[in-house]
Short mmCIF file of C-alpha atoms and ligand atoms in Angstrom, two decimals:
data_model
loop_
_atom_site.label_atom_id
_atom_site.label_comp_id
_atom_site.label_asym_id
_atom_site.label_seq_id
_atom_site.Cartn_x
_atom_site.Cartn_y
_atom_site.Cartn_z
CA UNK M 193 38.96 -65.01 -94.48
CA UNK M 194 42.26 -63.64 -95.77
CA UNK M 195 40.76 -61.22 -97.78
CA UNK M 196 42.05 -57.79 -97.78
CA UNK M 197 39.48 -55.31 -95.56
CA UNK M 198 40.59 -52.01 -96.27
CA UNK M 199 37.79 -51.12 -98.56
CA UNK M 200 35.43 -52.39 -95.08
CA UNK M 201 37.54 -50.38 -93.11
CA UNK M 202 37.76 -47.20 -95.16
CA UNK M 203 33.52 -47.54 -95.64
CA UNK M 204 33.39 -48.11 -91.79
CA UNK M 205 35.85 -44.43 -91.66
CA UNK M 206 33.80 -42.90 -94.00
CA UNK M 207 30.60 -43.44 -92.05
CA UNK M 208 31.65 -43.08 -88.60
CA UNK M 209 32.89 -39.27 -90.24
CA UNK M 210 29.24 -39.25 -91.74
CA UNK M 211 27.36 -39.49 -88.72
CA UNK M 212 29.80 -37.44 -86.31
CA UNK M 213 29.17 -34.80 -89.27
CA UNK M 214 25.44 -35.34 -88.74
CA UNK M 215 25.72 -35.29 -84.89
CA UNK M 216 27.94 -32.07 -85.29
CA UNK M 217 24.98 -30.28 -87.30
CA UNK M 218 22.40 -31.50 -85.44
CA UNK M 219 23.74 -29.95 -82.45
CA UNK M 220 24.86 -26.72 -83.89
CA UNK M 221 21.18 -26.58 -85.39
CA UNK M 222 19.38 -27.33 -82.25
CA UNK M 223 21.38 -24.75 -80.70
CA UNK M 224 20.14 -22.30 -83.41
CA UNK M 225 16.58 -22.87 -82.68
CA UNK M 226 16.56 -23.03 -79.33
CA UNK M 227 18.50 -19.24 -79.46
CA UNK M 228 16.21 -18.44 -81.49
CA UNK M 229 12.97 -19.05 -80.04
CA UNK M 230 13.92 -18.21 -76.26
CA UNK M 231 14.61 -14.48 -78.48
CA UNK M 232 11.58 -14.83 -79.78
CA UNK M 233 9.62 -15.99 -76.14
CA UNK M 234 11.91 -13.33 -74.35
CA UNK M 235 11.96 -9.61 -76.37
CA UNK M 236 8.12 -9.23 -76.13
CA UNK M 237 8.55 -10.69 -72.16
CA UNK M 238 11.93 -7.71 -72.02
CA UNK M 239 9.87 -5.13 -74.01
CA UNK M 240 6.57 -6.15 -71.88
CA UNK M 241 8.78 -5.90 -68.72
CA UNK M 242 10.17 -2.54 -69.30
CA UNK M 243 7.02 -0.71 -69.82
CA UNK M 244 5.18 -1.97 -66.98
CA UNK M 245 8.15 -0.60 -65.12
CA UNK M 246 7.62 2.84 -66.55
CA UNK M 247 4.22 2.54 -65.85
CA UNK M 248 4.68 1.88 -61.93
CA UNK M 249 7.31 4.97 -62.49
CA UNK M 250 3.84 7.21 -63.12
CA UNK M 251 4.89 7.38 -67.21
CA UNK M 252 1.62 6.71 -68.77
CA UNK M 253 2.59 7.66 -72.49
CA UNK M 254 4.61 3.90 -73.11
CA UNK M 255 3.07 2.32 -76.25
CA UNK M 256 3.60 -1.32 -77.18
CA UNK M 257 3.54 -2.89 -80.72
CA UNK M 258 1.83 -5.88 -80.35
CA UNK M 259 1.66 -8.50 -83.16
CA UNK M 260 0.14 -11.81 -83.84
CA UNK M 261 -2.80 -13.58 -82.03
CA UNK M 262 -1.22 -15.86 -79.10
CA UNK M 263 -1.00 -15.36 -75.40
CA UNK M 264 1.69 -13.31 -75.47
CA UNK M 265 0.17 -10.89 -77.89
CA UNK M 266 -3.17 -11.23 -75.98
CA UNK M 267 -0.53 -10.23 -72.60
CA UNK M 268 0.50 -7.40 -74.78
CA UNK M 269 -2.65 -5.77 -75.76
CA UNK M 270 -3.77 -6.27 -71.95
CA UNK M 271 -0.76 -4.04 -70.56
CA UNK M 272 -1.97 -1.46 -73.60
CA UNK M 273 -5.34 -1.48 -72.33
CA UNK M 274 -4.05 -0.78 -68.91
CA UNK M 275 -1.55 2.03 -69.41
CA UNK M 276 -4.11 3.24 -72.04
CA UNK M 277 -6.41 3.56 -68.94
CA UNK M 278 -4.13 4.87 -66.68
CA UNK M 279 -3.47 7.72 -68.87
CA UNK M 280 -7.06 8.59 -68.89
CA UNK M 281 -8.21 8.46 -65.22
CA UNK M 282 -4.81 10.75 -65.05
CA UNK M 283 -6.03 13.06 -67.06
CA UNK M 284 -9.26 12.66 -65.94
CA UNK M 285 -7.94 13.28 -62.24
CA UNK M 286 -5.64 16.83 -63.09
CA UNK M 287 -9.13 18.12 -65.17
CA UNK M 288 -11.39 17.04 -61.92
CA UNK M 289 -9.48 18.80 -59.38
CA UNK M 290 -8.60 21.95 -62.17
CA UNK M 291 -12.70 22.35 -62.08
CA UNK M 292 -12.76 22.05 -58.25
CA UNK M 293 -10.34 24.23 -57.62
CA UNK M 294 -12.27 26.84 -59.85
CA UNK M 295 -15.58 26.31 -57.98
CA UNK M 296 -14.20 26.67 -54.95
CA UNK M 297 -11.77 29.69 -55.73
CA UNK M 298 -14.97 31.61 -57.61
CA UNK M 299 -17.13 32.26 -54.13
CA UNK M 300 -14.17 32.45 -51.67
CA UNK M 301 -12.98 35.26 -53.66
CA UNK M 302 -16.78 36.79 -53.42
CA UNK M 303 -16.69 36.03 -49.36
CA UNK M 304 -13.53 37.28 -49.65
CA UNK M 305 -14.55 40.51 -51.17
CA UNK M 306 -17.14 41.02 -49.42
CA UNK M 307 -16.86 40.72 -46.57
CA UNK M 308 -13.41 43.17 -46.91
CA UNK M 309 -16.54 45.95 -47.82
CA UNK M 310 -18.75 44.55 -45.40
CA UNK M 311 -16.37 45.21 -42.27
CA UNK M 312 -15.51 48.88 -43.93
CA UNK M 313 -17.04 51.08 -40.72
CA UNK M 314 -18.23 53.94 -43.27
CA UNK M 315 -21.23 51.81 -44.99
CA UNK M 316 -24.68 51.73 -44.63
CA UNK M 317 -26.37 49.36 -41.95
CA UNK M 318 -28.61 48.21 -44.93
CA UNK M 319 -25.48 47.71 -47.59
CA UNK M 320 -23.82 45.72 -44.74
CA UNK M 321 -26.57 43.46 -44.95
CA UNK M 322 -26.86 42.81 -48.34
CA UNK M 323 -22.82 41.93 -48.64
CA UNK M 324 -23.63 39.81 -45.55
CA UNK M 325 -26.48 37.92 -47.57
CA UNK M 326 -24.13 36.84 -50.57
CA UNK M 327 -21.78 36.00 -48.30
CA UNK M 328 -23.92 33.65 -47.28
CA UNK M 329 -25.23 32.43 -49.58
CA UNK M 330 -21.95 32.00 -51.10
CA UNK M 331 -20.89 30.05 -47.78
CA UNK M 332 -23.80 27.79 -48.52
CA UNK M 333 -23.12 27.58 -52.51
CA UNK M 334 -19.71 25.74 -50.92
CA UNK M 335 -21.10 23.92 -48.43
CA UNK M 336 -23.28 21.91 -50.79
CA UNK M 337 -20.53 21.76 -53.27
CA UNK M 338 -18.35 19.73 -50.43
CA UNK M 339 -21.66 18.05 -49.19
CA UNK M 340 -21.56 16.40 -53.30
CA UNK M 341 -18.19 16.44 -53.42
CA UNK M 342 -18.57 13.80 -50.08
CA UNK M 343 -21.29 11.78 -51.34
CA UNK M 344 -19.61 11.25 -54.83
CA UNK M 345 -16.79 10.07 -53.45
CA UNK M 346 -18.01 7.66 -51.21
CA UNK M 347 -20.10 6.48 -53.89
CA UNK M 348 -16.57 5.72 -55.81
CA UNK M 349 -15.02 4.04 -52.58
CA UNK M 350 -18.43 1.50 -52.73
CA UNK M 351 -19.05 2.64 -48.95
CA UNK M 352 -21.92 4.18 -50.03
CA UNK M 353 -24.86 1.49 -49.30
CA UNK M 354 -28.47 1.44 -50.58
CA UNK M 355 -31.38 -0.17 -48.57
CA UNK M 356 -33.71 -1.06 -51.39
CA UNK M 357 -37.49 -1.51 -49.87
CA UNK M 358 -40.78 -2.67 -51.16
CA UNK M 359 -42.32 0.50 -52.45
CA UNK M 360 -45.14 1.44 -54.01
CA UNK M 361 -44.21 3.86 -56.55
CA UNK M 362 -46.87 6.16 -57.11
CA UNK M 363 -47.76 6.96 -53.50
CA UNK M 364 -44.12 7.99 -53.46
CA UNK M 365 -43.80 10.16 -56.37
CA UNK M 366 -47.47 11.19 -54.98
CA UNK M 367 -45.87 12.33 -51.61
CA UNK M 368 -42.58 14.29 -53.59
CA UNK M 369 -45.12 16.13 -55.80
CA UNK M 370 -47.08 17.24 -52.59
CA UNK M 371 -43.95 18.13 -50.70
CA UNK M 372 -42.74 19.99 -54.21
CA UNK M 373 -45.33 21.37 -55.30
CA UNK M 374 -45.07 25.03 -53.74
CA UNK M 375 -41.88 25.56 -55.11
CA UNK M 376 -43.55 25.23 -58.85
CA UNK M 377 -46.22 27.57 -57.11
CA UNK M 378 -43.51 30.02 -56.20
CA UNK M 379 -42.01 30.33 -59.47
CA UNK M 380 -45.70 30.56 -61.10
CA UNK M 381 -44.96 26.92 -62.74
CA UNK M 382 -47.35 23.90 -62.45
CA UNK M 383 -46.11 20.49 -61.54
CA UNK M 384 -48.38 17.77 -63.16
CA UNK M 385 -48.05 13.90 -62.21
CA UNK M 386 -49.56 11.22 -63.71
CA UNK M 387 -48.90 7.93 -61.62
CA UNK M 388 -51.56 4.94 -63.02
CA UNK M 389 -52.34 1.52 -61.12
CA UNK M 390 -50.31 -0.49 -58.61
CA UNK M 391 -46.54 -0.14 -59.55
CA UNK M 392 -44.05 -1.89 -57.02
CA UNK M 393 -40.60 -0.94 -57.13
CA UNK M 394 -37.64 -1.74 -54.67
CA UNK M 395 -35.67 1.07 -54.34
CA UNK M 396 -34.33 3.22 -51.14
CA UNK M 397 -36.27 5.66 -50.77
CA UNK M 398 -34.32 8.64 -49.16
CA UNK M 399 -31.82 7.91 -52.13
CA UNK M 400 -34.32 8.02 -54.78
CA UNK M 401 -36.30 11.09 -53.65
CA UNK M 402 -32.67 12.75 -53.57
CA UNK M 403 -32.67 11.64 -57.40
CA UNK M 404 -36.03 13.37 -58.08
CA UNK M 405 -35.28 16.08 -56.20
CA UNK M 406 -32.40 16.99 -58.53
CA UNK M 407 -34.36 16.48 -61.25
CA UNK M 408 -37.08 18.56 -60.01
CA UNK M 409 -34.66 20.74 -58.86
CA UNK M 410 -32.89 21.33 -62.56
CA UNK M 411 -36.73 21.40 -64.38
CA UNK M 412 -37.18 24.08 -62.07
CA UNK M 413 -33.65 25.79 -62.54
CA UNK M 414 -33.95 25.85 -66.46
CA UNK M 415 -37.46 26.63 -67.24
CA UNK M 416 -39.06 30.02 -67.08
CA UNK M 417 -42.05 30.87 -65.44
CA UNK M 418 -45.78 29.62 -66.63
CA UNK M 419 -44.02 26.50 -67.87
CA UNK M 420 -45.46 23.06 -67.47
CA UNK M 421 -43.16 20.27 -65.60
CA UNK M 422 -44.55 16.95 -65.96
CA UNK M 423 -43.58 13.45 -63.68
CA UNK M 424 -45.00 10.10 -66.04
CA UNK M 425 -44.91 6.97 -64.96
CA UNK M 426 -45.43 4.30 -67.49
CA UNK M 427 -44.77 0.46 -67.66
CA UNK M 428 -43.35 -1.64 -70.13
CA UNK M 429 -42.88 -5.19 -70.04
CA UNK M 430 -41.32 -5.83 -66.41
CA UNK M 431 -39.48 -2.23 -66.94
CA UNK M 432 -41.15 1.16 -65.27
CA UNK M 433 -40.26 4.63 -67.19
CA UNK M 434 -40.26 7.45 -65.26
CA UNK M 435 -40.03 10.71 -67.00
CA UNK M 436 -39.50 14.04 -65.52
CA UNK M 437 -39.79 16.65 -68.52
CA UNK M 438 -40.33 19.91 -68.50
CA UNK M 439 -40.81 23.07 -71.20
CA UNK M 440 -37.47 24.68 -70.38
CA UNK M 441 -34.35 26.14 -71.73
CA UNK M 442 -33.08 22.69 -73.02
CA UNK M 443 -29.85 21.15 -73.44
CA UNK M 444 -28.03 21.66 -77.17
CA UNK M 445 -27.15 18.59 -79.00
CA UNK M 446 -23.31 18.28 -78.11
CA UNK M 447 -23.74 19.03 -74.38
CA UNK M 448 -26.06 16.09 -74.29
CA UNK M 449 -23.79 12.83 -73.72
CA UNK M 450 -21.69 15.09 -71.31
CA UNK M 451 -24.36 16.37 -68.61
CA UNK M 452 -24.19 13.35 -66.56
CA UNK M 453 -20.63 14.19 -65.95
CA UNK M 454 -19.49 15.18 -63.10
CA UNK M 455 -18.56 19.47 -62.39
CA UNK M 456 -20.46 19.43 -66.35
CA UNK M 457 -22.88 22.41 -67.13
CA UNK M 458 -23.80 23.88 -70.02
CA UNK M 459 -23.56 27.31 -69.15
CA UNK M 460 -19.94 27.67 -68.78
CA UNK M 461 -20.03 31.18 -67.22
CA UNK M 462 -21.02 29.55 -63.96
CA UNK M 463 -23.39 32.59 -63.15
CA UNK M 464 -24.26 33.11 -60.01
CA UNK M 465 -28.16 33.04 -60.65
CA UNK M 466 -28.88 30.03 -62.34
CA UNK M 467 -25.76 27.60 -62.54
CA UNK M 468 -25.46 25.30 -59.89
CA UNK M 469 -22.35 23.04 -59.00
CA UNK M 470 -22.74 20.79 -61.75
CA UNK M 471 -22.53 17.46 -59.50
CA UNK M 472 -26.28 17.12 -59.27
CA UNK M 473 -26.68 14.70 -62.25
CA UNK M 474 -23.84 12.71 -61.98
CA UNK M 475 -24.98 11.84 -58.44
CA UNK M 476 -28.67 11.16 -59.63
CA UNK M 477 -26.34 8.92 -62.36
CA UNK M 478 -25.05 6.93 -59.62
CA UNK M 479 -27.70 6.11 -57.28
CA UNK M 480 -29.93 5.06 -60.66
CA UNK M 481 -27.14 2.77 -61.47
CA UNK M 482 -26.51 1.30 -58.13
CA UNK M 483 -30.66 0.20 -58.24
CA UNK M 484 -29.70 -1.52 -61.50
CA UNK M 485 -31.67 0.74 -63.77
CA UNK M 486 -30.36 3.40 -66.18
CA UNK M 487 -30.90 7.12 -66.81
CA UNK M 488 -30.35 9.26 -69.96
CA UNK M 489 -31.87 12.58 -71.60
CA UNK M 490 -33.55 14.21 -74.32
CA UNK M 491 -33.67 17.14 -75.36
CA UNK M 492 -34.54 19.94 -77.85
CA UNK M 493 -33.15 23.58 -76.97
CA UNK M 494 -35.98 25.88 -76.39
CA UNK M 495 -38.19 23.13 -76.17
CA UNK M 496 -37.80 21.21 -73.15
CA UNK M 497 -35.68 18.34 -71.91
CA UNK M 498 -36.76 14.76 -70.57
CA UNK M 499 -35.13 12.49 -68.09
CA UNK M 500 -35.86 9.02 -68.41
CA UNK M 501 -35.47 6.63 -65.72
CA UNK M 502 -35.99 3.15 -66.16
CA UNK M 503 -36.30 0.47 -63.38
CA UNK M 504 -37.02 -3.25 -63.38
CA UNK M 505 -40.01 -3.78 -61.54
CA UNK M 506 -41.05 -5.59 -58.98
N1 ATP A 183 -33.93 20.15 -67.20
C1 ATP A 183 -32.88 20.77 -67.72
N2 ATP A 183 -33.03 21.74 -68.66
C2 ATP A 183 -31.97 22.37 -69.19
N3 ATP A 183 -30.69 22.10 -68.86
C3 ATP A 183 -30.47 21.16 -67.95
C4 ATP A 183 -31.54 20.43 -67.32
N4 ATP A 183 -31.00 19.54 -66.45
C5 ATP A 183 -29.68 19.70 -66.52
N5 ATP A 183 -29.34 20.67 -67.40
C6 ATP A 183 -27.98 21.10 -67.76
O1 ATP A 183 -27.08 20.10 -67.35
C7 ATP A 183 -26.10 20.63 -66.44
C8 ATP A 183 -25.77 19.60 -65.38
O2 ATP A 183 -26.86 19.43 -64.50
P1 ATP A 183 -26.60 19.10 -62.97
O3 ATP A 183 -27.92 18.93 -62.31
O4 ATP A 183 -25.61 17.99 -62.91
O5 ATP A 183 -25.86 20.39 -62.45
P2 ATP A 183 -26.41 21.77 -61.93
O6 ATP A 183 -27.90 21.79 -61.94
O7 ATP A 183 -25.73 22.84 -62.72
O8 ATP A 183 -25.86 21.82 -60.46
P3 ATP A 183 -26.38 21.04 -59.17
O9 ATP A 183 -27.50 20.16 -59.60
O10 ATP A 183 -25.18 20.27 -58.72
O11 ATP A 183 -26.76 22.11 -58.24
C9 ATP A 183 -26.72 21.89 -65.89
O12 ATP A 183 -25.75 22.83 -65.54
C10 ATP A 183 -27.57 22.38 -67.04
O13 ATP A 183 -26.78 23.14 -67.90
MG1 MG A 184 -28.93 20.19 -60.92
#
């Protein structure tokens, strides 16, 4: 009992320093880790945060580097993807209304011209005439160029609506070809059609005879005269082909993937004769897709070019 404690007391000293020591660092390092962590969490979130303000601010160009795998990486690569397609329907947008403003400047500055000659006093009754006639039909190269225009872009608002009926397919393409047929007449071309059996499709039907039509309408365009243009239907599984090909100019290999595209022709002179507005295809693009089915060419220049359609049937 009377036993000296000082060597108690100085181990009690020694450990009470030990563990406020050990509390001291324990703090400190928790205090490390949680600073840096929340710099860890928070850059990408700063970085992340920035950009998407530049990107409301209309600046497209911001680029992200995005590492690792986790859900803020994955939040990162999705704000890439988005500015990456921002940038394009931007672009996209300033080419699209570069090409409209070209169609529409090339025949107002023929009606323009024109019609400065036709109103000249000291012309011809007959010359008067003839400047009259490409005025008009400059007047209706226009009108048909907003008329696509219009339908195109309803067609991107979704307002655009599609009454799909119970058709029989053959007796349709049967009534087109009848109602067509003169045209390939005219030109001293022969439409064929071979339509087999009892094919049901549902499809609208003003809609889709607007699609052949502009495929008529182009196998007509491109080909010369004495050429063959065929319409095949043929079945396959529950899927119906129909093919529209004709014996024509056809379309070289890298204007291929782009003719479906809208203002797109291959003749980039834009003559007056043959080109058209270039809007035809992308339209027939869009009403194929909006039936579920799917549309693409082939085609081997100075050969011919086929459009196949495919639908489900049924
Ligand atoms: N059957 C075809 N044979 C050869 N070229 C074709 C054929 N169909 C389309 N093309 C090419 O593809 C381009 C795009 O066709 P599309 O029908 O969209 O436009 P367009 O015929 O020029 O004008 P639009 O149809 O609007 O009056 C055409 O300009 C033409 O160069
Ligand atoms: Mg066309």
């Amino acid at each position: 009992m009377f036993q000296n404690t000082d060597s108690i007391q100085y181990m009690i000293y020694k450990l009470k320093h030990h563990f406020i020591m050990v509390g001291i660092l324990s703090v400190f390092l928790t205090i490390i880790t949680i600073a840096f962590l929340s710099r860890v969490i928070t850059i990408p979130l700063i970085r992340m945060k920035q950009m998407t303000e530049k990107l409301s601010k209309g600046d497209f160009s911001v680029r992200l580097q995005v590492k690792g795998g986790d859900e803020l990486a994955e939040l990162g690569k999705a704000i890439q993807t988005l500015a990456l397609d921002l940038e394009f329907l931007k672009k996209e947008r300033k080419e699209f209304l570069a090409s409209i403003s070209h169609e529409l400047r090339t025949p107002l500055t023929y009606v323009k011209g024109y019609a400065d000659i036709a109103r000249r006093t000291n012309i011809e009754e007959e010359e008067r005439n003839r400047y009259l006639s490409i005025i008009y039909e400059e007047a209706e190269h226009m009108e048909k160029l907003v008329k696509d225009l219009f339908e195109l872009a309803q067609m991107d608002q979704h307002s655009f609506h599609i009454h799909k009926e119970s058709t029989n397919l053959c007796a349709f393409l049967k009534k087109l070809y009848d109602k067509l047929n003169p045209a390939f007449q005219a030109k001293n071309m022969s439409l064929n059609y071979f339509c087999d059996g009892n094919i049901t499709v549902h499809i609208d039907q003003k809609r889709f005879e607007q699609v052949m039509m502009n495929l008529l309408d182009n196998a007509l365009k491109y080909s010369d005269q004495g050429s063959t243009v065929s319409i095949d239907v043929k079945e396959k599984k529950k899927n119906v082909m129909i093919i529209v090909s004709d014996e024509g100019t056809g379309i070289p290999e890298e204007d291929l993937p782009h003719i479906f595209e809208r203002l797109y022709r291959v003749e980039k002179s834009r003559s007056r004769t043959k080109g058209g507005t270039g809007l035809g295809l992308a339209i027939v693009k869009e009403i194929v897709e909006a039936h579920g089915g799917s549309i693409y060419a082939d085609s081997i220049p100075g050969k011919g070019t086929k459009i196949i359609i495919t639908l489900q049937e049924g």
